[in-house]
Amino acid sequence: MHRARVREDALFLHEAAIDEIKDRLSLVNKTFTAPAIVSPFADIWSDIIPDARIIRDDEVLDLQAGSHDLVIHAMALHWANDPVGQLIQCNRALQPDGLMLVICLGGETLHELRASLGQAEVEVTGGLSPRVAPMAELRDLGGLLQRAGFALPVADKLPLTAQYRDIWHLMRDLRAMGENNALTGRLRHPTHRAVFSKAQEIYRSHFPAPDGRLSATFELICLTGWLPDESQPKPLRPGSAQMRLAEALGTDEGKLPD
């Protein structure tokens, strides 16, 4: 229902994600001939790679085993009820030495809104309800790659900051990009305006931007992993080094104090 109301001109986070994916693919010395992209918004992602197969981010992905040499999971993993399952399905769809790229929102996303709404609701109503979906931290997402069976896993982040007139402007933008609250435990009745007015006051006090606007953080996390293959570099066995580190650095080796 949220995604049915999305306006394409509001998907600036997807545009930033596309730029990031293109940069990372340009650094990979490999030609991909059977790519697939998992995305809820096929139109905006369809031009990133010619002839890429675009599939929806359903619970069971429409991927065939061993059919792709590149799978991009695009701005959807933070919506998954089973993120590990999503990664495992992508792993099974890859050919040997196939590349998996994930870009999604991370734990620092909208931390200002989460804190402001939480404090406001406690002060006004005396209770607290889930309003901003919990999102995984960078370290946790890196661990998911290993659990899903990927080799050479890498996880890093790209923090972005946007500015809004007020808290209502921010929430309208989230609605326009399909990222508003869809938690099953959310309130099922309208929130009193006093909660949002108090949240606006707290937000402006703690997270101001120039010209009286509000700052909102969106953390893009990018995950990279490869399907294991014999051609990939492997770490040497411990103790098999042919040279001491001190010799390589041209310095003297000494004992550390107890």
PDB file of C-alpha atoms in Angstrom:
ATOM      1  CA  MET A   1       0.000   0.000   0.000  1.00  0.00           C
ATOM      2  CA  HIS A   2       2.819   2.414   0.830  1.00  0.00           C
ATOM      3  CA  ARG A   3       4.639   1.682  -2.403  1.00  0.00           C
ATOM      4  CA  ALA A   4       1.495   2.242  -4.475  1.00  0.00           C
ATOM      5  CA  ARG A   5       1.609   5.914  -3.406  1.00  0.00           C
ATOM      6  CA  VAL A   6       5.274   6.452  -4.312  1.00  0.00           C
ATOM      7  CA  ARG A   7       6.227   9.402  -6.499  1.00  0.00           C
ATOM      8  CA  GLU A   8       9.253   8.753  -8.691  1.00  0.00           C
ATOM      9  CA  ASP A   9      10.518  12.312  -8.214  1.00  0.00           C
ATOM     10  CA  ALA A  10      10.865  11.578  -4.474  1.00  0.00           C
ATOM     11  CA  LEU A  11      13.234   8.599  -4.881  1.00  0.00           C
ATOM     12  CA  PHE A  12      16.435  10.579  -4.360  1.00  0.00           C
ATOM     13  CA  LEU A  13      17.802   7.845  -2.078  1.00  0.00           C
ATOM     14  CA  HIS A  14      17.499   5.336  -4.917  1.00  0.00           C
ATOM     15  CA  GLU A  15      19.314   7.745  -7.230  1.00  0.00           C
ATOM     16  CA  ALA A  16      22.166   8.012  -4.709  1.00  0.00           C
ATOM     17  CA  ALA A  17      22.188   4.203  -4.394  1.00  0.00           C
ATOM     18  CA  ILE A  18      22.382   3.807  -8.173  1.00  0.00           C
ATOM     19  CA  ASP A  19      25.397   6.134  -8.333  1.00  0.00           C
ATOM     20  CA  GLU A  20      27.091   4.149  -5.575  1.00  0.00           C
ATOM     21  CA  ILE A  21      26.442   0.807  -7.287  1.00  0.00           C
ATOM     22  CA  LYS A  22      27.751   2.122 -10.604  1.00  0.00           C
ATOM     23  CA  ASP A  23      30.955   3.320  -8.915  1.00  0.00           C
ATOM     24  CA  ARG A  24      31.530  -0.058  -7.304  1.00  0.00           C
ATOM     25  CA  LEU A  25      30.877  -1.992 -10.493  1.00  0.00           C
ATOM     26  CA  SER A  26      33.372   0.235 -12.335  1.00  0.00           C
ATOM     27  CA  LEU A  27      36.066  -0.989  -9.933  1.00  0.00           C
ATOM     28  CA  VAL A  28      35.388  -4.677 -10.635  1.00  0.00           C
ATOM     29  CA  ASN A  29      37.593  -6.085 -13.366  1.00  0.00           C
ATOM     30  CA  LYS A  30      34.961  -8.455 -14.671  1.00  0.00           C
ATOM     31  CA  THR A  31      32.256  -8.429 -17.348  1.00  0.00           C
ATOM     32  CA  PHE A  32      28.843  -9.596 -16.187  1.00  0.00           C
ATOM     33  CA  THR A  33      26.595 -11.274 -18.731  1.00  0.00           C
ATOM     34  CA  ALA A  34      23.670 -12.494 -16.604  1.00  0.00           C
ATOM     35  CA  PRO A  35      22.786  -9.816 -14.042  1.00  0.00           C
ATOM     36  CA  ALA A  36      19.698  -9.642 -11.852  1.00  0.00           C
ATOM     37  CA  ILE A  37      18.400  -6.764  -9.729  1.00  0.00           C
ATOM     38  CA  VAL A  38      16.073  -7.249  -6.762  1.00  0.00           C
ATOM     39  CA  SER A  39      14.066  -4.049  -6.351  1.00  0.00           C
ATOM     40  CA  PRO A  40      10.541  -2.883  -5.498  1.00  0.00           C
ATOM     41  CA  PHE A  41      10.880  -0.099  -8.088  1.00  0.00           C
ATOM     42  CA  ALA A  42      11.733  -1.626 -11.443  1.00  0.00           C
ATOM     43  CA  ASP A  43      11.461   1.569 -13.483  1.00  0.00           C
ATOM     44  CA  ILE A  44      14.200   3.529 -11.741  1.00  0.00           C
ATOM     45  CA  TRP A  45      16.606   0.543 -11.609  1.00  0.00           C
ATOM     46  CA  SER A  46      15.984  -0.838 -15.098  1.00  0.00           C
ATOM     47  CA  ASP A  47      18.612   1.351 -16.825  1.00  0.00           C
ATOM     48  CA  ILE A  48      21.540   0.686 -14.478  1.00  0.00           C
ATOM     49  CA  ILE A  49      22.685  -2.440 -16.384  1.00  0.00           C
ATOM     50  CA  PRO A  50      21.520  -3.336 -19.911  1.00  0.00           C
ATOM     51  CA  ASP A  51      19.489  -6.564 -20.100  1.00  0.00           C
ATOM     52  CA  ALA A  52      19.412  -7.005 -16.316  1.00  0.00           C
ATOM     53  CA  ARG A  53      16.509  -9.069 -15.029  1.00  0.00           C
ATOM     54  CA  ILE A  54      14.461  -7.024 -12.524  1.00  0.00           C
ATOM     55  CA  ILE A  55      12.541  -8.972  -9.882  1.00  0.00           C
ATOM     56  CA  ARG A  56      10.433  -7.922  -6.905  1.00  0.00           C
ATOM     57  CA  ASP A  57      11.677  -8.254  -3.334  1.00  0.00           C
ATOM     58  CA  ASP A  58       9.123 -10.905  -2.383  1.00  0.00           C
ATOM     59  CA  GLU A  59       9.640 -13.268   0.541  1.00  0.00           C
ATOM     60  CA  VAL A  60      10.506 -15.951  -2.037  1.00  0.00           C
ATOM     61  CA  LEU A  61      12.594 -14.358  -4.769  1.00  0.00           C
ATOM     62  CA  ASP A  62      11.942 -15.309  -8.378  1.00  0.00           C
ATOM     63  CA  LEU A  63      15.537 -16.465  -8.914  1.00  0.00           C
ATOM     64  CA  GLN A  64      16.736 -19.714 -10.454  1.00  0.00           C
ATOM     65  CA  ALA A  65      19.696 -21.544  -8.922  1.00  0.00           C
ATOM     66  CA  GLY A  66      23.024 -20.806 -10.582  1.00  0.00           C
ATOM     67  CA  SER A  67      21.499 -18.550 -13.232  1.00  0.00           C
ATOM     68  CA  HIS A  68      23.261 -15.219 -12.600  1.00  0.00           C
ATOM     69  CA  ASP A  69      26.826 -13.927 -12.346  1.00  0.00           C
ATOM     70  CA  LEU A  70      25.708 -10.700 -10.625  1.00  0.00           C
ATOM     71  CA  VAL A  71      22.838 -10.067  -8.203  1.00  0.00           C
ATOM     72  CA  ILE A  72      22.109  -6.575  -6.880  1.00  0.00           C
ATOM     73  CA  HIS A  73      19.711  -6.321  -3.930  1.00  0.00           C
ATOM     74  CA  ALA A  74      18.632  -2.700  -4.269  1.00  0.00           C
ATOM     75  CA  MET A  75      17.187  -0.650  -1.405  1.00  0.00           C
ATOM     76  CA  ALA A  76      14.945  -3.411  -0.123  1.00  0.00           C
ATOM     77  CA  LEU A  77      16.838  -5.485   2.467  1.00  0.00           C
ATOM     78  CA  HIS A  78      15.802  -3.163   5.310  1.00  0.00           C
ATOM     79  CA  TRP A  79      12.164  -4.080   4.509  1.00  0.00           C
ATOM     80  CA  ALA A  80      12.747  -7.853   4.620  1.00  0.00           C
ATOM     81  CA  ASN A  81      11.223  -9.907   7.429  1.00  0.00           C
ATOM     82  CA  ASP A  82      14.021 -12.456   6.838  1.00  0.00           C
ATOM     83  CA  PRO A  83      17.145 -10.626   5.600  1.00  0.00           C
ATOM     84  CA  VAL A  84      19.351 -13.713   5.957  1.00  0.00           C
ATOM     85  CA  GLY A  85      16.885 -15.669   3.835  1.00  0.00           C
ATOM     86  CA  GLN A  86      17.039 -12.983   1.155  1.00  0.00           C
ATOM     87  CA  LEU A  87      20.844 -13.217   1.042  1.00  0.00           C
ATOM     88  CA  ILE A  88      20.804 -17.023   0.969  1.00  0.00           C
ATOM     89  CA  GLN A  89      18.388 -17.007  -1.974  1.00  0.00           C
ATOM     90  CA  CYS A  90      20.682 -14.597  -3.832  1.00  0.00           C
ATOM     91  CA  ASN A  91      23.653 -16.816  -2.985  1.00  0.00           C
ATOM     92  CA  ARG A  92      21.938 -19.846  -4.530  1.00  0.00           C
ATOM     93  CA  ALA A  93      21.122 -17.859  -7.669  1.00  0.00           C
ATOM     94  CA  LEU A  94      24.779 -17.019  -8.326  1.00  0.00           C
ATOM     95  CA  GLN A  95      27.229 -18.858 -10.540  1.00  0.00           C
ATOM     96  CA  PRO A  96      30.694 -19.705  -9.129  1.00  0.00           C
ATOM     97  CA  ASP A  97      32.683 -16.503  -8.531  1.00  0.00           C
ATOM     98  CA  GLY A  98      29.465 -14.509  -8.959  1.00  0.00           C
ATOM     99  CA  LEU A  99      29.157 -11.122  -7.275  1.00  0.00           C
ATOM    100  CA  MET A 100      26.516 -10.047  -4.778  1.00  0.00           C
ATOM    101  CA  LEU A 101      25.943  -6.319  -4.183  1.00  0.00           C
ATOM    102  CA  VAL A 102      23.512  -5.099  -1.549  1.00  0.00           C
ATOM    103  CA  ILE A 103      22.605  -1.494  -0.832  1.00  0.00           C
ATOM    104  CA  CYS A 104      20.071  -0.672   1.852  1.00  0.00           C
ATOM    105  CA  LEU A 105      19.311   1.697   4.707  1.00  0.00           C
ATOM    106  CA  GLY A 106      21.264   1.194   7.925  1.00  0.00           C
ATOM    107  CA  GLY A 107      20.790   1.758  11.639  1.00  0.00           C
ATOM    108  CA  GLU A 108      21.646   5.459  11.727  1.00  0.00           C
ATOM    109  CA  THR A 109      18.829   6.269   9.309  1.00  0.00           C
ATOM    110  CA  LEU A 110      16.345   8.775  10.764  1.00  0.00           C
ATOM    111  CA  HIS A 111      17.840   8.535  14.243  1.00  0.00           C
ATOM    112  CA  GLU A 112      16.837  12.162  14.778  1.00  0.00           C
ATOM    113  CA  LEU A 113      13.186  11.454  13.971  1.00  0.00           C
ATOM    114  CA  ARG A 114      13.170   8.294  16.086  1.00  0.00           C
ATOM    115  CA  ALA A 115      14.554  10.128  19.139  1.00  0.00           C
ATOM    116  CA  SER A 116      12.283  13.157  18.759  1.00  0.00           C
ATOM    117  CA  LEU A 117       9.068  11.178  18.275  1.00  0.00           C
ATOM    118  CA  GLY A 118       9.944   8.805  21.108  1.00  0.00           C
ATOM    119  CA  GLN A 119      10.613  11.578  23.616  1.00  0.00           C
ATOM    120  CA  ALA A 120       7.560  13.538  22.497  1.00  0.00           C
ATOM    121  CA  GLU A 121       5.223  10.572  22.813  1.00  0.00           C
ATOM    122  CA  VAL A 122       6.470   9.758  26.300  1.00  0.00           C
ATOM    123  CA  GLU A 123       6.019  13.352  27.440  1.00  0.00           C
ATOM    124  CA  VAL A 124       2.569  13.834  25.876  1.00  0.00           C
ATOM    125  CA  THR A 125       0.917  10.414  26.263  1.00  0.00           C
ATOM    126  CA  GLY A 126       3.074   8.643  28.839  1.00  0.00           C
ATOM    127  CA  GLY A 127       3.626   5.720  26.454  1.00  0.00           C
ATOM    128  CA  LEU A 128       5.794   4.700  23.518  1.00  0.00           C
ATOM    129  CA  SER A 129       4.881   3.049  20.211  1.00  0.00           C
ATOM    130  CA  PRO A 130       7.046   1.857  17.275  1.00  0.00           C
ATOM    131  CA  ARG A 131       7.253   4.608  14.657  1.00  0.00           C
ATOM    132  CA  VAL A 132      10.564   4.148  12.844  1.00  0.00           C
ATOM    133  CA  ALA A 133      11.484   0.630  11.745  1.00  0.00           C
ATOM    134  CA  PRO A 134      14.610  -0.817  13.380  1.00  0.00           C
ATOM    135  CA  MET A 135      17.428  -1.164  10.855  1.00  0.00           C
ATOM    136  CA  ALA A 136      20.583  -3.249  11.117  1.00  0.00           C
ATOM    137  CA  GLU A 137      23.980  -1.808  12.025  1.00  0.00           C
ATOM    138  CA  LEU A 138      26.962  -2.048   9.706  1.00  0.00           C
ATOM    139  CA  ARG A 139      28.709  -4.814  11.678  1.00  0.00           C
ATOM    140  CA  ASP A 140      25.544  -6.921  11.882  1.00  0.00           C
ATOM    141  CA  LEU A 141      24.939  -6.693   8.133  1.00  0.00           C
ATOM    142  CA  GLY A 142      28.546  -7.691   7.421  1.00  0.00           C
ATOM    143  CA  GLY A 143      28.007 -10.760   9.587  1.00  0.00           C
ATOM    144  CA  LEU A 144      24.901 -11.679   7.601  1.00  0.00           C
ATOM    145  CA  LEU A 145      27.026 -12.005   4.455  1.00  0.00           C
ATOM    146  CA  GLN A 146      29.185 -14.629   6.148  1.00  0.00           C
ATOM    147  CA  ARG A 147      26.147 -16.463   7.524  1.00  0.00           C
ATOM    148  CA  ALA A 148      24.705 -16.562   4.005  1.00  0.00           C
ATOM    149  CA  GLY A 149      27.870 -18.257   2.681  1.00  0.00           C
ATOM    150  CA  PHE A 150      29.590 -15.413   0.817  1.00  0.00           C
ATOM    151  CA  ALA A 151      33.364 -15.206   0.440  1.00  0.00           C
ATOM    152  CA  LEU A 152      35.468 -12.026   0.644  1.00  0.00           C
ATOM    153  CA  PRO A 153      32.703 -10.067   2.410  1.00  0.00           C
ATOM    154  CA  VAL A 154      32.990  -6.270   2.637  1.00  0.00           C
ATOM    155  CA  ALA A 155      30.594  -3.873   4.359  1.00  0.00           C
ATOM    156  CA  ASP A 156      30.817  -0.089   4.387  1.00  0.00           C
ATOM    157  CA  LYS A 157      28.506   2.891   4.681  1.00  0.00           C
ATOM    158  CA  LEU A 158      27.665   6.182   3.023  1.00  0.00           C
ATOM    159  CA  PRO A 159      25.914   8.679   5.328  1.00  0.00           C
ATOM    160  CA  LEU A 160      23.694  11.244   3.620  1.00  0.00           C
ATOM    161  CA  THR A 161      22.056  14.296   5.184  1.00  0.00           C
ATOM    162  CA  ALA A 162      18.901  15.983   3.917  1.00  0.00           C
ATOM    163  CA  GLN A 163      17.260  19.160   5.201  1.00  0.00           C
ATOM    164  CA  TYR A 164      13.555  19.768   5.755  1.00  0.00           C
ATOM    165  CA  ARG A 165      11.380  22.735   6.675  1.00  0.00           C
ATOM    166  CA  ASP A 166       9.791  20.894   9.581  1.00  0.00           C
ATOM    167  CA  ILE A 167       8.874  17.420  10.799  1.00  0.00           C
ATOM    168  CA  TRP A 168       5.707  17.337   8.673  1.00  0.00           C
ATOM    169  CA  HIS A 169       7.758  18.053   5.539  1.00  0.00           C
ATOM    170  CA  LEU A 170      10.030  15.108   6.424  1.00  0.00           C
ATOM    171  CA  MET A 171       7.135  12.718   7.021  1.00  0.00           C
ATOM    172  CA  ARG A 172       5.445  13.729   3.756  1.00  0.00           C
ATOM    173  CA  ASP A 173       8.706  13.004   1.944  1.00  0.00           C
ATOM    174  CA  LEU A 174       8.974   9.581   3.596  1.00  0.00           C
ATOM    175  CA  ARG A 175       5.425   8.842   2.469  1.00  0.00           C
ATOM    176  CA  ALA A 176       6.263   9.937  -1.098  1.00  0.00           C
ATOM    177  CA  MET A 177       9.241   7.545  -1.226  1.00  0.00           C
ATOM    178  CA  GLY A 178       7.341   4.622   0.348  1.00  0.00           C
ATOM    179  CA  GLU A 179       9.464   4.552   3.496  1.00  0.00           C
ATOM    180  CA  ASN A 180       6.825   5.444   6.088  1.00  0.00           C
ATOM    181  CA  ASN A 181       5.859   3.274   9.029  1.00  0.00           C
ATOM    182  CA  ALA A 182       4.639  -0.233   8.132  1.00  0.00           C
ATOM    183  CA  LEU A 183       5.425  -2.024  11.405  1.00  0.00           C
ATOM    184  CA  THR A 184       2.783  -4.509  12.530  1.00  0.00           C
ATOM    185  CA  GLY A 185       2.923  -3.058  16.056  1.00  0.00           C
ATOM    186  CA  ARG A 186       2.257   0.531  14.978  1.00  0.00           C
ATOM    187  CA  LEU A 187      -0.686   2.491  16.365  1.00  0.00           C
ATOM    188  CA  ARG A 188      -3.938   1.767  14.544  1.00  0.00           C
ATOM    189  CA  HIS A 189      -5.530   5.118  15.382  1.00  0.00           C
ATOM    190  CA  PRO A 190      -4.512   8.686  14.482  1.00  0.00           C
ATOM    191  CA  THR A 191      -1.825  10.256  16.654  1.00  0.00           C
ATOM    192  CA  HIS A 192      -2.778  13.409  18.527  1.00  0.00           C
ATOM    193  CA  ARG A 193      -1.321  16.508  16.897  1.00  0.00           C
ATOM    194  CA  ALA A 194       0.227  17.515  20.228  1.00  0.00           C
ATOM    195  CA  VAL A 195       2.703  14.608  19.861  1.00  0.00           C
ATOM    196  CA  PHE A 196       3.936  15.902  16.517  1.00  0.00           C
ATOM    197  CA  SER A 197       4.052  19.496  17.741  1.00  0.00           C
ATOM    198  CA  LYS A 198       6.183  18.425  20.699  1.00  0.00           C
ATOM    199  CA  ALA A 199       8.367  16.281  18.414  1.00  0.00           C
ATOM    200  CA  GLN A 200       8.888  19.296  16.142  1.00  0.00           C
ATOM    201  CA  GLU A 201      10.010  21.342  19.152  1.00  0.00           C
ATOM    202  CA  ILE A 202      12.435  18.630  20.305  1.00  0.00           C
ATOM    203  CA  TYR A 203      13.745  18.018  16.786  1.00  0.00           C
ATOM    204  CA  ARG A 204      14.438  21.713  16.153  1.00  0.00           C
ATOM    205  CA  SER A 205      16.179  22.026  19.514  1.00  0.00           C
ATOM    206  CA  HIS A 206      18.470  18.986  19.158  1.00  0.00           C
ATOM    207  CA  PHE A 207      19.023  18.553  15.396  1.00  0.00           C
ATOM    208  CA  PRO A 208      18.966  22.021  13.817  1.00  0.00           C
ATOM    209  CA  ALA A 209      20.209  22.816  10.324  1.00  0.00           C
ATOM    210  CA  PRO A 210      21.040  26.251   8.882  1.00  0.00           C
ATOM    211  CA  ASP A 211      18.195  28.697   8.268  1.00  0.00           C
ATOM    212  CA  GLY A 212      16.004  27.071  10.903  1.00  0.00           C
ATOM    213  CA  ARG A 213      15.543  23.818   8.978  1.00  0.00           C
ATOM    214  CA  LEU A 214      15.898  20.256  10.309  1.00  0.00           C
ATOM    215  CA  SER A 215      18.651  17.739   9.502  1.00  0.00           C
ATOM    216  CA  ALA A 216      17.720  14.137   8.696  1.00  0.00           C
ATOM    217  CA  THR A 217      20.269  11.353   8.316  1.00  0.00           C
ATOM    218  CA  PHE A 218      19.940   8.543   5.791  1.00  0.00           C
ATOM    219  CA  GLU A 219      22.663   5.896   6.113  1.00  0.00           C
ATOM    220  CA  LEU A 220      23.260   3.840   2.974  1.00  0.00           C
ATOM    221  CA  ILE A 221      25.050   0.562   3.689  1.00  0.00           C
ATOM    222  CA  CYS A 222      26.721  -1.320   0.852  1.00  0.00           C
ATOM    223  CA  LEU A 223      27.556  -5.033   1.144  1.00  0.00           C
ATOM    224  CA  THR A 224      29.784  -6.934  -1.258  1.00  0.00           C
ATOM    225  CA  GLY A 225      30.323 -10.687  -1.358  1.00  0.00           C
ATOM    226  CA  TRP A 226      31.333 -13.381  -3.848  1.00  0.00           C
ATOM    227  CA  LEU A 227      30.146 -16.928  -4.298  1.00  0.00           C
ATOM    228  CA  PRO A 228      33.132 -19.089  -3.295  1.00  0.00           C
ATOM    229  CA  ASP A 229      35.286 -20.380  -6.139  1.00  0.00           C
ATOM    230  CA  GLU A 230      38.733 -21.988  -6.422  1.00  0.00           C
ATOM    231  CA  SER A 231      39.995 -19.052  -8.488  1.00  0.00           C
ATOM    232  CA  GLN A 232      39.562 -16.589  -5.598  1.00  0.00           C
ATOM    233  CA  PRO A 233      42.507 -15.501  -3.407  1.00  0.00           C
ATOM    234  CA  LYS A 234      42.748 -17.338  -0.113  1.00  0.00           C
ATOM    235  CA  PRO A 235      44.544 -16.459   3.130  1.00  0.00           C
ATOM    236  CA  LEU A 236      47.834 -18.228   3.828  1.00  0.00           C
ATOM    237  CA  ARG A 237      48.085 -20.794   6.583  1.00  0.00           C
ATOM    238  CA  PRO A 238      49.157 -19.183   9.898  1.00  0.00           C
ATOM    239  CA  GLY A 239      52.921 -19.489  10.367  1.00  0.00           C
ATOM    240  CA  SER A 240      53.671 -19.925   6.653  1.00  0.00           C
ATOM    241  CA  ALA A 241      55.133 -16.439   6.080  1.00  0.00           C
ATOM    242  CA  GLN A 242      58.581 -16.349   4.474  1.00  0.00           C
ATOM    243  CA  MET A 243      59.578 -12.948   5.907  1.00  0.00           C
ATOM    244  CA  ARG A 244      59.170 -11.244   9.267  1.00  0.00           C
ATOM    245  CA  LEU A 245      57.057  -8.077   9.344  1.00  0.00           C
ATOM    246  CA  ALA A 246      59.964  -6.113  10.828  1.00  0.00           C
ATOM    247  CA  GLU A 247      62.119  -6.992   7.800  1.00  0.00           C
ATOM    248  CA  ALA A 248      59.402  -5.921   5.375  1.00  0.00           C
ATOM    249  CA  LEU A 249      59.087  -2.581   7.199  1.00  0.00           C
ATOM    250  CA  GLY A 250      62.845  -2.115   7.555  1.00  0.00           C
ATOM    251  CA  THR A 251      62.721  -1.707  11.326  1.00  0.00           C
ATOM    252  CA  ASP A 252      63.866  -3.495  14.484  1.00  0.00           C
ATOM    253  CA  GLU A 253      61.627  -5.981  16.245  1.00  0.00           C
ATOM    254  CA  GLY A 254      61.269  -5.634  19.990  1.00  0.00           C
ATOM    255  CA  LYS A 255      59.230  -7.187  22.775  1.00  0.00           C
ATOM    256  CA  LEU A 256      56.191  -5.442  24.143  1.00  0.00           C
ATOM    257  CA  PRO A 257      56.194  -4.653  27.865  1.00  0.00           C
ATOM    258  CA  ASP A 258      54.110  -6.899  30.114  1.00  0.00           C
TER     259      ASP A 258
END
